[in-house]
Tab-separated table of C-alpha atoms in Angstrom:
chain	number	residue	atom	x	y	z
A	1	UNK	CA	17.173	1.731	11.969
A	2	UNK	CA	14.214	-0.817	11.844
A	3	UNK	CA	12.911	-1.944	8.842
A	4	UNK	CA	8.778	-1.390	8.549
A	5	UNK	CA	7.173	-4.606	7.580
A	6	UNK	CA	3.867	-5.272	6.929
A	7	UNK	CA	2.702	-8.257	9.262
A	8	UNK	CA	-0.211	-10.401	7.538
A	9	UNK	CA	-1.815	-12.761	9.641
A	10	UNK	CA	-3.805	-15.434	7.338
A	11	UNK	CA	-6.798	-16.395	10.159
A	12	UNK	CA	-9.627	-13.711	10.622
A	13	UNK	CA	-10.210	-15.361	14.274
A	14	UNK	CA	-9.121	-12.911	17.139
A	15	UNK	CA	-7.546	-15.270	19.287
A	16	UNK	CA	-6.132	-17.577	16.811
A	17	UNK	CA	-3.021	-19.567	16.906
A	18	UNK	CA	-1.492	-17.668	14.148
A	19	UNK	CA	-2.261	-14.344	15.822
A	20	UNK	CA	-0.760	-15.565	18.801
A	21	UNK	CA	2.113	-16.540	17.298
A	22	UNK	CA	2.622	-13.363	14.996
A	23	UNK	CA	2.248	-11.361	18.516
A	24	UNK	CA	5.686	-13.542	19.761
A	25	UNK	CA	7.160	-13.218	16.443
A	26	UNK	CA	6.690	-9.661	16.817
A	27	UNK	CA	7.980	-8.967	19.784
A	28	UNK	CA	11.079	-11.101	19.395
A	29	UNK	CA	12.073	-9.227	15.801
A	30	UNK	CA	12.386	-5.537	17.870
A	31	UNK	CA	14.440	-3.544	16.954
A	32	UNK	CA	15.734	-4.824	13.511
A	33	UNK	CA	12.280	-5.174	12.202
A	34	UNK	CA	9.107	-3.059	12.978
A	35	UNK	CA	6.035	-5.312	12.341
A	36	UNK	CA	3.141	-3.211	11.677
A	37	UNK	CA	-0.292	-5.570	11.056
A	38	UNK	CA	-2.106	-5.193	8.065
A	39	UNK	CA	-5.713	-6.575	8.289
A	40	UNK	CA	-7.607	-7.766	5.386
A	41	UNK	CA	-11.170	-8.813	6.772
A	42	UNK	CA	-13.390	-6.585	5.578
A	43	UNK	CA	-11.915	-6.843	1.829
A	44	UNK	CA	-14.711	-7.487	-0.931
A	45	UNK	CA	-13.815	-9.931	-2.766
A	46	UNK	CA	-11.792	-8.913	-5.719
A	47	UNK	CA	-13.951	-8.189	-8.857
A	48	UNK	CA	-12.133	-6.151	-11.882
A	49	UNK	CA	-15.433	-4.311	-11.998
A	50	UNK	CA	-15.145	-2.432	-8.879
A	51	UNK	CA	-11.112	-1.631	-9.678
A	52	UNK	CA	-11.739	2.003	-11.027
A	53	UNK	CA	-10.546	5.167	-9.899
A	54	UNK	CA	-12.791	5.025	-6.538
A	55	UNK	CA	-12.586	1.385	-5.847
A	56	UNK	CA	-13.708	0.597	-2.464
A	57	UNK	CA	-12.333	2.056	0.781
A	58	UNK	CA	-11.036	-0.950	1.980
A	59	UNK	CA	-8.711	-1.887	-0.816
A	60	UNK	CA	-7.608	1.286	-1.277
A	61	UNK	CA	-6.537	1.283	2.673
A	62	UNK	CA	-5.194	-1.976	2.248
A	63	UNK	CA	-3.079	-1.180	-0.806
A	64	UNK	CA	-1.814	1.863	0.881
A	65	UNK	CA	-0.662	0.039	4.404
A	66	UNK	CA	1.110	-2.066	2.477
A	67	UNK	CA	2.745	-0.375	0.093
A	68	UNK	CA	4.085	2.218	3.017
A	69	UNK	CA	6.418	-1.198	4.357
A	70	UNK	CA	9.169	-2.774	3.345
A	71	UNK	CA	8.669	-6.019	3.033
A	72	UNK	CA	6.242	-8.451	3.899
A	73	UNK	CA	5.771	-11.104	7.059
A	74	UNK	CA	2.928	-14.044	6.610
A	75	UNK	CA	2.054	-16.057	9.690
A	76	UNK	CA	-0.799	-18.608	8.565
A	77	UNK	CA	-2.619	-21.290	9.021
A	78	UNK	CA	-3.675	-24.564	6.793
A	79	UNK	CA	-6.995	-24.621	5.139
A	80	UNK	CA	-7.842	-27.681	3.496
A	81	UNK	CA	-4.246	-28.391	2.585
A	82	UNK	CA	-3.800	-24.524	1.329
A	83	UNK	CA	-4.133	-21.077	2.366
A	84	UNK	CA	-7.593	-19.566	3.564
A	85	UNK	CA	-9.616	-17.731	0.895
A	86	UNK	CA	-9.139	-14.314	2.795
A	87	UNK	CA	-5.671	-14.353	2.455
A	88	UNK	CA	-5.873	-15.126	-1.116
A	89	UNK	CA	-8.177	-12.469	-2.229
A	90	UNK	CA	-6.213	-10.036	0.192
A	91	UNK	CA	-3.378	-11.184	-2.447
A	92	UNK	CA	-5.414	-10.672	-5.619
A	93	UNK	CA	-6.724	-7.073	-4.179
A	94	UNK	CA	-3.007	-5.677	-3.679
A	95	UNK	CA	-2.044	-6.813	-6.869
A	96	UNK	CA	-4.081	-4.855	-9.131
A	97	UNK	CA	-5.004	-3.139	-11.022
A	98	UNK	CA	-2.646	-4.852	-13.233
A	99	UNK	CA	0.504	-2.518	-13.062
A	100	UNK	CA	0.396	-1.548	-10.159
A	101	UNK	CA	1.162	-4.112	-7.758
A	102	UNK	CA	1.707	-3.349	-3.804
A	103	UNK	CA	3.710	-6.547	-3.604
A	104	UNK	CA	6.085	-5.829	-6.306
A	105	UNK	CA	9.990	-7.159	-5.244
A	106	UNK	CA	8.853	-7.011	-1.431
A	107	UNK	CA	10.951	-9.304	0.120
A	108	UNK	CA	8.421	-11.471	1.679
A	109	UNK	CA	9.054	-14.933	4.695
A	110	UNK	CA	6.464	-17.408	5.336
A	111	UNK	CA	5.420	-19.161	9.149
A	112	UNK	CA	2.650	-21.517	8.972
A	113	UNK	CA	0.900	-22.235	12.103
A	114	UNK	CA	-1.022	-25.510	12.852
A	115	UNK	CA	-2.253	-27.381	15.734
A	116	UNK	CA	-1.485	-30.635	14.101
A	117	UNK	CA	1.855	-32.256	13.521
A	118	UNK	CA	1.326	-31.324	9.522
A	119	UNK	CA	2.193	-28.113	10.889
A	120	UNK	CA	0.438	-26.143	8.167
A	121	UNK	CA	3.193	-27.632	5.150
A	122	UNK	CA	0.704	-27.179	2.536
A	123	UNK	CA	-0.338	-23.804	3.686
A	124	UNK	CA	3.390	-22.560	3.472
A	125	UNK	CA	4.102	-24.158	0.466
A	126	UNK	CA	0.549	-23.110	-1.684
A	127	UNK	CA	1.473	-19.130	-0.657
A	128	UNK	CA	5.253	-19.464	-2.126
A	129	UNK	CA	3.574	-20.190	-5.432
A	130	UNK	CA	1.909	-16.928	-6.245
A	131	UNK	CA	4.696	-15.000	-4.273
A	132	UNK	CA	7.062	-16.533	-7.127
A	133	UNK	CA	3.721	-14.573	-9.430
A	134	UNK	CA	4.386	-11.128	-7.478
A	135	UNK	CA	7.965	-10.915	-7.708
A	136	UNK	CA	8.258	-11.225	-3.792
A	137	UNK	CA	11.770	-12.914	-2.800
A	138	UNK	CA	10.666	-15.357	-0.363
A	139	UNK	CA	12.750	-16.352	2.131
A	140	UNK	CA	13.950	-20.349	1.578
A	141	UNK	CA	15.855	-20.734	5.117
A	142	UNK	CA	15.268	-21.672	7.860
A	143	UNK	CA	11.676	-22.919	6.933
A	144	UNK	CA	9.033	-21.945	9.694
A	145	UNK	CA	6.351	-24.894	10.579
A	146	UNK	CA	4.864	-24.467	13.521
A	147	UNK	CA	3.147	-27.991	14.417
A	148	UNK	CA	1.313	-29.000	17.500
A	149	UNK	CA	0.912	-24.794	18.421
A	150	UNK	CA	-1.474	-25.270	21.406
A	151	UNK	CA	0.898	-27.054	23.217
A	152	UNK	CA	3.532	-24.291	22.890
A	153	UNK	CA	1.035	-21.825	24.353
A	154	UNK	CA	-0.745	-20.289	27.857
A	155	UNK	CA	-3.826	-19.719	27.941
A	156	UNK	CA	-3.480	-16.211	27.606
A	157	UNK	CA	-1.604	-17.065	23.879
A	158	UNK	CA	1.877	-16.100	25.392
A	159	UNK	CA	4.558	-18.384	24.201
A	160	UNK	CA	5.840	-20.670	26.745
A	161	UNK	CA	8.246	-23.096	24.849
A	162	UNK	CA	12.127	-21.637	25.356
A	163	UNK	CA	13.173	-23.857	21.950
A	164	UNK	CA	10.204	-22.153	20.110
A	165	UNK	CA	11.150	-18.788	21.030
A	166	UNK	CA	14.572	-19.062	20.138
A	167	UNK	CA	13.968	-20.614	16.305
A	168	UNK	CA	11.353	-17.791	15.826
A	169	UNK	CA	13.755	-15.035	17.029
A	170	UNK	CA	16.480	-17.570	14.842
A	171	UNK	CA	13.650	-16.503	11.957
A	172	UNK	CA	13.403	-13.281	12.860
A	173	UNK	CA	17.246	-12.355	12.457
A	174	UNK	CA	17.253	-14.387	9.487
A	175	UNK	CA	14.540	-12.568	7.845
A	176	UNK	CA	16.210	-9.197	9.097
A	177	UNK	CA	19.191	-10.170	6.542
A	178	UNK	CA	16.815	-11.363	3.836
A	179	UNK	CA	15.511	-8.204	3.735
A	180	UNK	CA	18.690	-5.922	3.619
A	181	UNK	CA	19.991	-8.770	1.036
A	182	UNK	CA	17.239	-8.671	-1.659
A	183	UNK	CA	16.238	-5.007	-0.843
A	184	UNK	CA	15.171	-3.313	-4.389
């Protein structure tokens, strides 16, 4: 039976690299896990003002896609040596009100996507810390960098490099075992 996992993609941009790269990732964890994307664009930012009983549609979708998974998958890239500021407040939105937390004890793995040889480090290692915050196990091994991600693309976004595909379904499996591991 697969596992329903709520796939996070840190980049707003359509066609980005991380997209693309969730897509493979996606496609090479059938059937063990069942990837389901959760968007977080059109998120207000967070502001305890608005977290009543009606807050606004979107975070209350949000909240709800995620807490109907398992656990969670982030593919994303760097921003200024950390995540981007959507992610974040997608982050801060599922975990309140205080209490109440979507994320709570979701085992949760980590690819960062970059076209430079950095290969989004910061970006990966900036997420783990408020992960450790919302009680998500995170995944230590294998460690998923993805540097130099144009070149491991067509220009459709389809994955072309055999070595690339094999660590991320490598990731996949391992993830697959996280989960059933630290399962609450």
């Amino acid at each position: 039976m697969s596992v329903r996992v709520a796939l996070i993609v840190g980049s707003l941009r359509e066609g980005s690299y991380s997209r693309h790269i969730a897509q493979a990732i996606k496609e090479l964890a059938q059937p063990a896990l069942d990837l389901v994307p959760v968007e977080f664009g059109d998120l207000p930012l967070y502001n305890p003002d608005l977290d009543t009983d009606a807050p606004p549609p979107a975070w209350a979708r949000f909240r709800e896609e995620v807490a109907t998974t398992e656990a969670v998958l982030f593919v994303t890239p760097e921003y200024n040596r950390s995540i981007p500021g959507g992610l974040k407040n997608a982050l801060d939105v599922g975990s309140r009100p205080y209490g109440h937390s979507v994320w709570q004890a979701k085992p949760a793995a980590i690819v960062s996507v970059s076209p430079g040889a950095v290969s989004g480090f910061g970006a990966n290692h900036h997420l783990r810390q408020p992960l450790v915050f919302l009680n998500m196990p995170t995944l230590q091994q294998p460690e998923a960098y993805i540097g130099n991600v144009a070149a491991l693309l067509d220009e459709h976004g389809k994955l072309t490099n055999p070595g690339t595909r094999d660590f991320l379904k490598s990731f996949a499996d391992a993830f697959a075992a996280w989960i059933e591991k630290t399962k609450a």
